[in-house]
mmCIF file of C-alpha atoms in Angstrom:
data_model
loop_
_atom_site.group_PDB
_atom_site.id
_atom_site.type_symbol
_atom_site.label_atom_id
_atom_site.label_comp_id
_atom_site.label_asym_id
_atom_site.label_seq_id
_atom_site.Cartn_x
_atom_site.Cartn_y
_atom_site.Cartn_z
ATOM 1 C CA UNK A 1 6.173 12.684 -8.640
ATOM 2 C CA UNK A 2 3.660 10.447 -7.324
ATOM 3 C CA UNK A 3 3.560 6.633 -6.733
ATOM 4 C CA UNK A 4 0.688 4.354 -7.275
ATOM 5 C CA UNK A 5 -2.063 3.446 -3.888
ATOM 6 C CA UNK A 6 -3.486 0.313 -4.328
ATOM 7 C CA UNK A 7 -5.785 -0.511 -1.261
ATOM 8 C CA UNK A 8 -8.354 -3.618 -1.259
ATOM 9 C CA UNK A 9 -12.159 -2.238 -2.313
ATOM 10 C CA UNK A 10 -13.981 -1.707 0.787
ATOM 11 C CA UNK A 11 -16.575 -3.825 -0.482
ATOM 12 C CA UNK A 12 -20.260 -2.786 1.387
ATOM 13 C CA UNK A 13 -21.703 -5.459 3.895
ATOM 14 C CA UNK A 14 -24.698 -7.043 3.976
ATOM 15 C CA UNK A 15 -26.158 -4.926 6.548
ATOM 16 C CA UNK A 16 -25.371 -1.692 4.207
ATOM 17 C CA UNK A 17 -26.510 -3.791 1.595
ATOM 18 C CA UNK A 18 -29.280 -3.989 3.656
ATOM 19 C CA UNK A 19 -29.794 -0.522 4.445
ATOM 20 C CA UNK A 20 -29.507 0.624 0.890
ATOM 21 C CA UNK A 21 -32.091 -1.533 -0.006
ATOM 22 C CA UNK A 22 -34.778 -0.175 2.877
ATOM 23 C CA UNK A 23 -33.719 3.330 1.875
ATOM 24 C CA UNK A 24 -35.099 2.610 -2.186
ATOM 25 C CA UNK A 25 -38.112 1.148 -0.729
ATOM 26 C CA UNK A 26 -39.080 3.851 1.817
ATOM 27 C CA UNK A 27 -38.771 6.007 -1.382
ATOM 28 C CA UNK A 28 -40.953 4.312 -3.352
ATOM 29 C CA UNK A 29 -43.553 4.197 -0.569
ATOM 30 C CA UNK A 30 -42.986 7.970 -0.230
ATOM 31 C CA UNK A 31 -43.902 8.594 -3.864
ATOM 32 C CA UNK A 32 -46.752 5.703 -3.839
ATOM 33 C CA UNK A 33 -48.170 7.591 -1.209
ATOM 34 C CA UNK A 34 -47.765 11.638 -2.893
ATOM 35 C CA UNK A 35 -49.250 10.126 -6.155
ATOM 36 C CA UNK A 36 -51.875 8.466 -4.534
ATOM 37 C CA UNK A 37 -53.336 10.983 -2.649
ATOM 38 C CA UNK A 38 -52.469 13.851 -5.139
ATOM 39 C CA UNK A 39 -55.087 12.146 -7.281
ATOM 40 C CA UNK A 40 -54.551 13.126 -10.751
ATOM 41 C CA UNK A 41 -53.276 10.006 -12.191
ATOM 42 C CA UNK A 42 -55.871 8.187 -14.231
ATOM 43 C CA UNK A 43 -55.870 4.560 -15.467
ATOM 44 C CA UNK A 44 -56.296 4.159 -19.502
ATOM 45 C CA UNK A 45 -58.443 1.145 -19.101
ATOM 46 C CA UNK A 46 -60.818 1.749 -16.512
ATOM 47 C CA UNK A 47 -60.462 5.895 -16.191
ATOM 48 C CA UNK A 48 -60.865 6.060 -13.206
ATOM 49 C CA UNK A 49 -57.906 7.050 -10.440
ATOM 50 C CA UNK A 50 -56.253 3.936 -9.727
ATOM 51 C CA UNK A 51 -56.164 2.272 -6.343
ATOM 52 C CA UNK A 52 -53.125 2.309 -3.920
ATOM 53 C CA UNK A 53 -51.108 -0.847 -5.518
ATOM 54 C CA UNK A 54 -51.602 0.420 -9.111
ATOM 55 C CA UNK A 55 -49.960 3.780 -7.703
ATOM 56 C CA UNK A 56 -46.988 1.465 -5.999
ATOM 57 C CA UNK A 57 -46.872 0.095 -10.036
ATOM 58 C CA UNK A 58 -46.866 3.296 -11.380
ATOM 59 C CA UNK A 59 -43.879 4.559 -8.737
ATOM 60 C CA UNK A 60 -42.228 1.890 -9.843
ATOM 61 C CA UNK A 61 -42.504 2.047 -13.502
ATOM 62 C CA UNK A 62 -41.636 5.749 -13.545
ATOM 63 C CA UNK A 63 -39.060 5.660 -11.535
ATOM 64 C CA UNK A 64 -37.286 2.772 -13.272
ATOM 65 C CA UNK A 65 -37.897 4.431 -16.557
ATOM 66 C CA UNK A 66 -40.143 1.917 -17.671
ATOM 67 C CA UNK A 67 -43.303 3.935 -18.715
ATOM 68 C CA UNK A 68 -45.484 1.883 -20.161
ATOM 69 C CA UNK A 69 -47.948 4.159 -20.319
ATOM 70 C CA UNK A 70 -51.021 2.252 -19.026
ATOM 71 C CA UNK A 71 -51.607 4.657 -16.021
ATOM 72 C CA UNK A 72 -50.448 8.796 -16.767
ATOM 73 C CA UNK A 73 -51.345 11.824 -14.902
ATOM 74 C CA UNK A 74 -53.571 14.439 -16.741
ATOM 75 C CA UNK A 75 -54.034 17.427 -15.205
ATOM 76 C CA UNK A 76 -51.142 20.213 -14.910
ATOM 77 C CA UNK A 77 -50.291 19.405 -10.727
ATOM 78 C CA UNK A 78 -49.944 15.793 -11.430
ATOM 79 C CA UNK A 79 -47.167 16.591 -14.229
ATOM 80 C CA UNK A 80 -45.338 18.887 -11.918
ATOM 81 C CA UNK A 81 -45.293 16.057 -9.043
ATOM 82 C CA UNK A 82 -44.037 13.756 -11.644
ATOM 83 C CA UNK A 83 -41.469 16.566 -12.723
ATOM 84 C CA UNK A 84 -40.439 17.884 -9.549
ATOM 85 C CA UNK A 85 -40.575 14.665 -7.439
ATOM 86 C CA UNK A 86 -40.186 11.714 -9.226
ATOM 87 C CA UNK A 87 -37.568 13.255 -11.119
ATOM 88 C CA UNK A 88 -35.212 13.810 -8.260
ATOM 89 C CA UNK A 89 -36.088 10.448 -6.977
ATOM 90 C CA UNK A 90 -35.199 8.566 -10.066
ATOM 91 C CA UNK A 91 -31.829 9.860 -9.827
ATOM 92 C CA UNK A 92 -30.883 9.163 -6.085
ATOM 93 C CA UNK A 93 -32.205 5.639 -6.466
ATOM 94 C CA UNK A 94 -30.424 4.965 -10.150
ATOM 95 C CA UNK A 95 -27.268 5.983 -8.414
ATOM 96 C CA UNK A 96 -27.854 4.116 -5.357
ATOM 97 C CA UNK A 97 -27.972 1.314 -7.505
ATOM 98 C CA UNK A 98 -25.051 1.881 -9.743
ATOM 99 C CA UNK A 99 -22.818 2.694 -6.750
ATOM 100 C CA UNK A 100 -23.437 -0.003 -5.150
ATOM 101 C CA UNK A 101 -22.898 -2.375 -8.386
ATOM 102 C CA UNK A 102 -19.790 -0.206 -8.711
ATOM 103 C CA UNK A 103 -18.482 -1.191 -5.474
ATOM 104 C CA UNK A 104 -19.099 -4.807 -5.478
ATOM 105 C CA UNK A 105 -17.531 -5.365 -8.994
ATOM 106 C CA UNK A 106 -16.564 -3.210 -11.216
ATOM 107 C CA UNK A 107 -14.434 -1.103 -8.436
ATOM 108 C CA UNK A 108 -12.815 -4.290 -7.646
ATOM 109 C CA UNK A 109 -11.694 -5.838 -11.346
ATOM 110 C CA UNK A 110 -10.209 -2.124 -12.049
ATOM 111 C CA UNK A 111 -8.038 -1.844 -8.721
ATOM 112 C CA UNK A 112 -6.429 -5.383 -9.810
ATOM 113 C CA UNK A 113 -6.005 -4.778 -12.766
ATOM 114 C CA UNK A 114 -3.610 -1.587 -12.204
ATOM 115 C CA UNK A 115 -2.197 -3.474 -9.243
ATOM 116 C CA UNK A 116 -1.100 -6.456 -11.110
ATOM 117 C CA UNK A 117 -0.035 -4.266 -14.336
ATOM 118 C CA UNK A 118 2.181 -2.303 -11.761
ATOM 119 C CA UNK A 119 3.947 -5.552 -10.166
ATOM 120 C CA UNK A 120 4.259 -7.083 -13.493
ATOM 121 C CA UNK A 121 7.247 -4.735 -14.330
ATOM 122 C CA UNK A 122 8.845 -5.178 -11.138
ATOM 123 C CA UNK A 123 11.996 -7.171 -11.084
ATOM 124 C CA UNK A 124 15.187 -7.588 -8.372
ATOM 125 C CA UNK A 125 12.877 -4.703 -6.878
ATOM 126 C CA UNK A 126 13.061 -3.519 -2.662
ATOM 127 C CA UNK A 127 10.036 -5.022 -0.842
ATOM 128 C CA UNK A 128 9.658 -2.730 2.441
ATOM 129 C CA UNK A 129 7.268 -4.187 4.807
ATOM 130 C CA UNK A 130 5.937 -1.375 7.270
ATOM 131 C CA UNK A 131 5.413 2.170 6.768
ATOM 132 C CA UNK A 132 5.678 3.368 10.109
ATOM 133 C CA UNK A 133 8.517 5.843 11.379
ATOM 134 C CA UNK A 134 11.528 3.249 11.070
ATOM 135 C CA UNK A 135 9.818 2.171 7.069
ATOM 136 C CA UNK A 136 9.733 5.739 6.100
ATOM 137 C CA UNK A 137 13.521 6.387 7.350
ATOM 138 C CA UNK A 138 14.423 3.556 5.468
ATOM 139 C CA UNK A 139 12.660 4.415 2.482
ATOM 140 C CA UNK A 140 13.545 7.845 2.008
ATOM 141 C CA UNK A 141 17.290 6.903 2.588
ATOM 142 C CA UNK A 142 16.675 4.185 -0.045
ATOM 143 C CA UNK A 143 15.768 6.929 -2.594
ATOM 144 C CA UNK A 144 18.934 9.379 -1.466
ATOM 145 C CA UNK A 145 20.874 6.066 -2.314
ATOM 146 C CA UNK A 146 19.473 6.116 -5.785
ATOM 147 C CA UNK A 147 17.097 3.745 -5.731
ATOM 148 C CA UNK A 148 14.327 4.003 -8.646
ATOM 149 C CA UNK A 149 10.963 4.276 -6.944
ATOM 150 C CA UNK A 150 9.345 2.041 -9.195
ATOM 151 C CA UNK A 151 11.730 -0.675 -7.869
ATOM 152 C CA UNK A 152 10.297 -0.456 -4.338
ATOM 153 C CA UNK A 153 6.725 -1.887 -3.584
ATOM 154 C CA UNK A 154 5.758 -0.554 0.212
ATOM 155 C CA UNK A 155 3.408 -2.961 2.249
ATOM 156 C CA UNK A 156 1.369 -2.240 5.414
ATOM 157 C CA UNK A 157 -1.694 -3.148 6.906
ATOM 158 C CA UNK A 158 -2.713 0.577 7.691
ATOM 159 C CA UNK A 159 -4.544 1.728 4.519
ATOM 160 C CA UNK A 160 -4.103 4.394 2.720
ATOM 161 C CA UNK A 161 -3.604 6.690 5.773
ATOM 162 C CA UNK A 162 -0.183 4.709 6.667
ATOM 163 C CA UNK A 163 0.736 5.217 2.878
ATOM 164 C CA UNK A 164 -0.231 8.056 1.542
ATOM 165 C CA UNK A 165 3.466 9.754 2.590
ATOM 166 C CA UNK A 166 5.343 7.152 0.827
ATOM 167 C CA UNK A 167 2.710 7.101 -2.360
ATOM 168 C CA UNK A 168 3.604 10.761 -2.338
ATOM 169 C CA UNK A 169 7.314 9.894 -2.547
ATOM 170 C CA UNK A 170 6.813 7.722 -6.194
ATOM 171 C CA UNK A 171 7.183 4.061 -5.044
ATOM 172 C CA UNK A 172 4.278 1.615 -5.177
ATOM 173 C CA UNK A 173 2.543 1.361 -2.363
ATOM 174 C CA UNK A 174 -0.048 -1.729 -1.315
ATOM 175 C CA UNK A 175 -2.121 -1.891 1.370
ATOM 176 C CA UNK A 176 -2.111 -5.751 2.968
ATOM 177 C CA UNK A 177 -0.565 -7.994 5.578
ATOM 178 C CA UNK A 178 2.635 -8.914 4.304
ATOM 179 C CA UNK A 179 2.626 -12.632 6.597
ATOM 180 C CA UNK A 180 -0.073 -13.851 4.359
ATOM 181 C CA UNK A 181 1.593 -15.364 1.158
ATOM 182 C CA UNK A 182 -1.103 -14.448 -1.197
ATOM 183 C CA UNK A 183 -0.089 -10.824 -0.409
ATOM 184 C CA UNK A 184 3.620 -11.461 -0.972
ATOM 185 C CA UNK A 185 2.459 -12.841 -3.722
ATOM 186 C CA UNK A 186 1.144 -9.854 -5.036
ATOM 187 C CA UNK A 187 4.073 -8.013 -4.810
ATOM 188 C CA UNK A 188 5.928 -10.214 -7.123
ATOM 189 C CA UNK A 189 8.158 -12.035 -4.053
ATOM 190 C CA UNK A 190 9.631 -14.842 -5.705
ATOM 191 C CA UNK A 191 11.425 -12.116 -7.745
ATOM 192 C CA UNK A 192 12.352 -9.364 -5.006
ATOM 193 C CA UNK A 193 16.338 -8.870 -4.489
ATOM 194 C CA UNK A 194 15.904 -7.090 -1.131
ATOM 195 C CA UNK A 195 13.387 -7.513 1.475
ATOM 196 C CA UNK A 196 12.857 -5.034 4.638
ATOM 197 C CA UNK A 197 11.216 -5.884 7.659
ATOM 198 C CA UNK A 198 10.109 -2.788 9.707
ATOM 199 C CA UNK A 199 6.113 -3.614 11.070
ATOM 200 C CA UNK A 200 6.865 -2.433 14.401
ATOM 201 C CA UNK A 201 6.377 -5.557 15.895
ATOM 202 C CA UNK A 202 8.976 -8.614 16.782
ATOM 203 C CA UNK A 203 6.613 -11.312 16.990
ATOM 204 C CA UNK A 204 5.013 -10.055 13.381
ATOM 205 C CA UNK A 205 8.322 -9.223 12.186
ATOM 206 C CA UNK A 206 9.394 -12.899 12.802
ATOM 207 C CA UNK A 207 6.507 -14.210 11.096
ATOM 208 C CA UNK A 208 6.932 -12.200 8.236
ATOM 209 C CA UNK A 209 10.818 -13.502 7.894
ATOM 210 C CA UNK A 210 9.665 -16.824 7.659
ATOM 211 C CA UNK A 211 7.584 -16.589 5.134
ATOM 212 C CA UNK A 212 9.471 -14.633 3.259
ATOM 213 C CA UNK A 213 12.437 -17.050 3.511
ATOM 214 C CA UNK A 214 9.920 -19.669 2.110
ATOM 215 C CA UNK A 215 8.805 -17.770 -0.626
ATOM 216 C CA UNK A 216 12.247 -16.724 -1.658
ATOM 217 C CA UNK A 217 15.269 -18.398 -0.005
ATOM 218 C CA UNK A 218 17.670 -15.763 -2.675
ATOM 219 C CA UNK A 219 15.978 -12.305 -1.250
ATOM 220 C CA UNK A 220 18.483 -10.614 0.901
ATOM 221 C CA UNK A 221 16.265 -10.000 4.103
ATOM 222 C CA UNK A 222 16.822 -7.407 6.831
ATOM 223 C CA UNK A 223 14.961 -7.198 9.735
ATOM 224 C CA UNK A 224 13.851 -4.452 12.341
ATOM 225 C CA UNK A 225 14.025 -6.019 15.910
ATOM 226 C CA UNK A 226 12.582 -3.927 18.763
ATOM 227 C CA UNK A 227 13.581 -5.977 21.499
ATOM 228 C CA UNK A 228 16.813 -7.385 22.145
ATOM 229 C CA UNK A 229 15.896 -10.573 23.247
ATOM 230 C CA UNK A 230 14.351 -11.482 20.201
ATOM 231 C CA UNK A 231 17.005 -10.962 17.425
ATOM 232 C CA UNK A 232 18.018 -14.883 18.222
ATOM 233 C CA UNK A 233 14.156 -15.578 16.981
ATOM 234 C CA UNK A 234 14.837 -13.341 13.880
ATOM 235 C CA UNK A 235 18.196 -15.327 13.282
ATOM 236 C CA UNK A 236 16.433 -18.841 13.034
ATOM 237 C CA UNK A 237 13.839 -17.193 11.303
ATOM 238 C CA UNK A 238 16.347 -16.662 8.399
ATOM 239 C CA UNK A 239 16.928 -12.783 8.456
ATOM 240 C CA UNK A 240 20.807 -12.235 6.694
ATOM 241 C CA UNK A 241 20.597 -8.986 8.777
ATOM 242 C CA UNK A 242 19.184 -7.482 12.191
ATOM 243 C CA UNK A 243 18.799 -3.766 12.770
ATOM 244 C CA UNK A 244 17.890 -2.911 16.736
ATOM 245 C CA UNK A 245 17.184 1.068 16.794
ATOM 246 C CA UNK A 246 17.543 0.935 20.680
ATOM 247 C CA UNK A 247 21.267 -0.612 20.303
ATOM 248 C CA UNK A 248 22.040 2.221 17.750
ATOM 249 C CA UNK A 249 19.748 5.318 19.421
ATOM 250 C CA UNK A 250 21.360 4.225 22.518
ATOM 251 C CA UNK A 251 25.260 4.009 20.854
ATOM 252 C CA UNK A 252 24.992 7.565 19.581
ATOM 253 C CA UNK A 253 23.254 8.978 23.362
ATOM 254 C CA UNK A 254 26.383 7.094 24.806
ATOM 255 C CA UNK A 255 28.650 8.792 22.412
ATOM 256 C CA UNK A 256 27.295 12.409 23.136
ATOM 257 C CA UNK A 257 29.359 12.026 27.159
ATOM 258 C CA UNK A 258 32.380 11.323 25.327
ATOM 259 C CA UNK A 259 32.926 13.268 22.647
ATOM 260 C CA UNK A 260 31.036 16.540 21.576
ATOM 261 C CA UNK A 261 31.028 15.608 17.613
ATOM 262 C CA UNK A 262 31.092 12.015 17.577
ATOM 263 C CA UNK A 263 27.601 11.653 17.452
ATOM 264 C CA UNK A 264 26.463 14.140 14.644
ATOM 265 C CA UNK A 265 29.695 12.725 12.978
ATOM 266 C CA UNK A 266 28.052 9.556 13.086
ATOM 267 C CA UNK A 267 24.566 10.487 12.011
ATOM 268 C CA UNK A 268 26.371 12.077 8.722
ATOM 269 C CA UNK A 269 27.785 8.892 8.042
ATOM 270 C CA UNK A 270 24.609 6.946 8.706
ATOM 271 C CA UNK A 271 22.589 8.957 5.895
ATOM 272 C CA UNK A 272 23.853 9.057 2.068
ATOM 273 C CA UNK A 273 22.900 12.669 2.135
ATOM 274 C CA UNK A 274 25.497 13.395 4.391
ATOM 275 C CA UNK A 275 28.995 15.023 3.728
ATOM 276 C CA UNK A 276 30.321 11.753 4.915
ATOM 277 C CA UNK A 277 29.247 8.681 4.216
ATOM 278 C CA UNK A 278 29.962 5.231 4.559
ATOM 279 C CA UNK A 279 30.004 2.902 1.278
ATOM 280 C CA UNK A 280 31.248 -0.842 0.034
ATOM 281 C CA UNK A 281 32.680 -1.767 -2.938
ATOM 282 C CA UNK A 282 34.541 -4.747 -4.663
ATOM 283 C CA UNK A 283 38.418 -3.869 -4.611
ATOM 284 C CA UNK A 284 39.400 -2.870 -8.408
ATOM 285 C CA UNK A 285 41.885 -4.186 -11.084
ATOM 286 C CA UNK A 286 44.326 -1.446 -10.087
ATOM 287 C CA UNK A 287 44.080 -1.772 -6.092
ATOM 288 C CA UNK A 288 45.192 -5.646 -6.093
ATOM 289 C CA UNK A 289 48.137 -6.295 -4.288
ATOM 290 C CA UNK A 290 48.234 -2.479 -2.618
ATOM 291 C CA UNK A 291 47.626 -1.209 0.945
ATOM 292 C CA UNK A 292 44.406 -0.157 2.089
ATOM 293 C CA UNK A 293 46.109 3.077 3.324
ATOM 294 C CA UNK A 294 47.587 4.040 0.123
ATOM 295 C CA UNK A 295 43.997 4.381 -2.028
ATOM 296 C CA UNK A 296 42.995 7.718 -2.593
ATOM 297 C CA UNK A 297 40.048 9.589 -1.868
ATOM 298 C CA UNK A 298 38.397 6.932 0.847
ATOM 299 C CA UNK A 299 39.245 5.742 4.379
ATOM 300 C CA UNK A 300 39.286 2.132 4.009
ATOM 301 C CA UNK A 301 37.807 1.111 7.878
ATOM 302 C CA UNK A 302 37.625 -2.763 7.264
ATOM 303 C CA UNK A 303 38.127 -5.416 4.417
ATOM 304 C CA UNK A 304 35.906 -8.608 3.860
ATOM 305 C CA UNK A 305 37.647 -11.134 2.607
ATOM 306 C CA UNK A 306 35.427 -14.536 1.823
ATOM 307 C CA UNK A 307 33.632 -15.378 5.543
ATOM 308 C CA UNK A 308 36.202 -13.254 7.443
ATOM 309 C CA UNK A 309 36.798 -9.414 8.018
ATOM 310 C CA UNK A 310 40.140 -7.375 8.333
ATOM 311 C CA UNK A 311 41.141 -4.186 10.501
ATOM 312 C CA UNK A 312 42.990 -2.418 7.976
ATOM 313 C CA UNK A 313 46.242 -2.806 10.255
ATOM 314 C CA UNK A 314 45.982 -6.239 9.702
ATOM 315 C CA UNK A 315 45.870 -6.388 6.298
ATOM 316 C CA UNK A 316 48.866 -5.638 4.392
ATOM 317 C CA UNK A 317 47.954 -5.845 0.927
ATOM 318 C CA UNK A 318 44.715 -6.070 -0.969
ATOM 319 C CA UNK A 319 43.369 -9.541 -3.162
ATOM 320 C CA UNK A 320 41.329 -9.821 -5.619
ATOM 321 C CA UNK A 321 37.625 -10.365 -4.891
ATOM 322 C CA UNK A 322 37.939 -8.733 -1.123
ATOM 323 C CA UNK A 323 35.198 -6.447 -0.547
ATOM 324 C CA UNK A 324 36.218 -2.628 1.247
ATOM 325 C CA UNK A 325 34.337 -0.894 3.361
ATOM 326 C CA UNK A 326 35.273 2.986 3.659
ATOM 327 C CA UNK A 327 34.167 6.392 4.268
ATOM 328 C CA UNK A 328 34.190 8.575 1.645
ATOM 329 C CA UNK A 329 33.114 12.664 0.900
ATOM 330 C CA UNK A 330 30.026 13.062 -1.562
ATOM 331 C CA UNK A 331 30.691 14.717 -4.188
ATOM 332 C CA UNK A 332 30.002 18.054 -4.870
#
C-alpha cells in the first residue's frame, strides 16, 4: 500500500525562465541562418529568395505551425531541411513551451487539488510533524497500534526525499514547515485529535507547540525534546506531553549494569509488537469495587484516578471512571 506525496511545485525562476527563453531564440537563429543560406526558399510575391528577416519570418511561421504560405521552399533539398530540421525543432521548442506553462500552472492547480481532496476526509486524524529517525519510530509504532494510515498526515520540510519512506508506508504525507499556520492549515489542524512533535530541533519544536496550541487548544500534543533544559520551554509552550530520547536511551544503558534482561524486557514493552506490552484502559462495569490484583490476564502497574495516580498497593479497591495502566501478553 502506498500513501499520497504532496510536495509544493517547484515552480521555474525567472532566470530559468530566462534561459528557456534564450534557448528558443538561439534556435530560431540557428534555423534562420540554415534556411537562409541553403537558398531554396522562394518568396510568392517577388520570386526571388527572400532576404535574411523574411527567413527569421519564415523560421518562425514554420516552426509555430503557422504556414501561411507566402514564402515555401521548391526544390527537393529545401523540403528535406524543412523535414529533417525544422521538424525536430518544432517539437523541442512546442514542448519547451508547454512544460514550462505546465509548471507554472497547470502542475500547480492539480497538486492542490489532490492535496485538499485528501485532507478533506481527514477527521480526529494524527498530525506527525518530522520525519526524521524519532518521526518514523513513532509512525511505524502508530500503525502496529492500529492506527488507519489515512488518519495520519506526516509533515516535514525535507521534500520528498524525507518522505518518501513514510509515503511508502500508506499515510499522507506533505511536504511544508509545520510553524507556519497556513501549512497547519492545510492539514486540516483545527480538526486533528493528536499532534506529534518530532523536527529534531527544540527551539523549532517549541515554535511549532505554540502554534499548534493556537490553532487547536483540544489537540492532544506531544512533544520530542532533545535537550533537557528545554522541556520547561515546551511546558509553557502548551505540550500535554514531553518525550526526551536521551532520558529514556540513557534509562535502558543504565539498566543493562543491573540486570541482564531488564532492558530488552523493557524495549518489548515499549513497542506494541512486542510479546509484552504496556496498555490503558477505563476500569469496566464488572471490575468496580475489586482489587487491582485480582483481574485476570493483565498486571495492573498503576491506577489514575481524576488528577492523581495510585501504586497498586495503595489502592484497595477499584471506582468507577479510574483509568488502569497494565502490562498485558498480545495475543496470539
Amino acid at each position: 500500500m502506498t500513501g499520497k506525496l504532496y510536495t509544493p511545485p517547484k515552480l521555474p525562476g525567472l532566470r530559468e525562465v530566462m534561459r528557456r527563453i534564450l534557448f528558443v531564440a538561439l534556435l530560431l537563429c540557428g534555423v534562420t541562418l540554415i534556411v537562409y543560406f541553403e537558398g531554396g526558399l522562394r518568396d510568392s510575391r517577388s520570386g526571388t529568395h527572400p532576404g535574411f528577416w523574411d527567413c527569421f519570418y519564415f523560421a518562425l511561421v514554420t516552426i509555430t505551425t503557422v504556414g501561411y504560405g507566402d514564402i515555401v521552399p521548391v526544390d527537393t533539398m529545401s523540403r528535406l531541411v524543412d523535414a529533417i530540421v525544422l521538424t525536430p525543432v518544432r517539437f523541442i521548442v512546442w514542448m519547451t513551451i508547454f512544460g514550462t506553462a505546465y509548471q507554472l500552472t497547470l502542475r500547480r492547480f492539480q497538486e492542490e487539488y489532490r492535496m485538499k481532496s485528501a485532507v478533506r476526509k481527514l477527521d480526529q486524524h494524527i498530525v506527525l510533524c518530522g520525519c526524521g529517525a524519532t518521526g518514523m519510530a513513532a509512525l511505524r509504532e502508530l500503525l502496529l497500534q492500529g492506527t488507519a494510515p489515512d488518519q495520519i498526515v506526516v509533515l516535514d520540510t525535507n521534500g520528498e526525499e524525507g518522505l518518501e519512506e513514510a509515503s511508502a508506508l500508506g499515510v499522507v504525507c506533505i511536504t511544508g514547515d509545520a510553524t507556519r499556520e497556513q501549512v497547519l492549515q492545510s492539514v486540516a489542524i483545527e480538526r486533528a485529535a493528536h499532534v506529534l512533535v518530532a523536527p529534531g530541533r527544540d527551539d523549532t519544536a517549541v515554535l511549532i507547540t505554540l502554534t499548534v496550541r493556537d490553532m487547536n487548544p483540544h489537540a492532544q500534543l506531544t512533544a520530542m525534546c532533545c535537550e533537557a533544559e528545554n522541556v520547561k520551554q515546551l511546558q509553557r509552550a502548551g505540550a500535554h506531553h514531553i518525550v526526551h530520547p536521551a532520558f529514556a536511551g540513557g534509562s535502558l544503558m543504565a539498566a543493562t549494569t543491573r540486570r541482564a534482561h531488564l532492558a530488552d524486557t523493557l524495549k518489548d514493552l515499549l513497542s506494541v509488537g512486542g510479546v509484552l506490552h504496556l496498555e490503558e484502559r477505563t476500569v469496566q462495569e464488572a471490575e468496580i469495587g475489586v482489587s487491582p490484583h485480582v483481574l485476570k490476564d493483565i498486571a495492573v502497574l498503576r491506577v489514575y484516578r481524576g488528577d492523581a495516580h495510585y501504586e497498586v498497593h495503595a489502592l484497595p479497591c477499584l471506582e468507577k471512571g479510574d483509568v488502569l495502566v497494565y502490562v498485558a501478553a498480545t495475543s496470539p
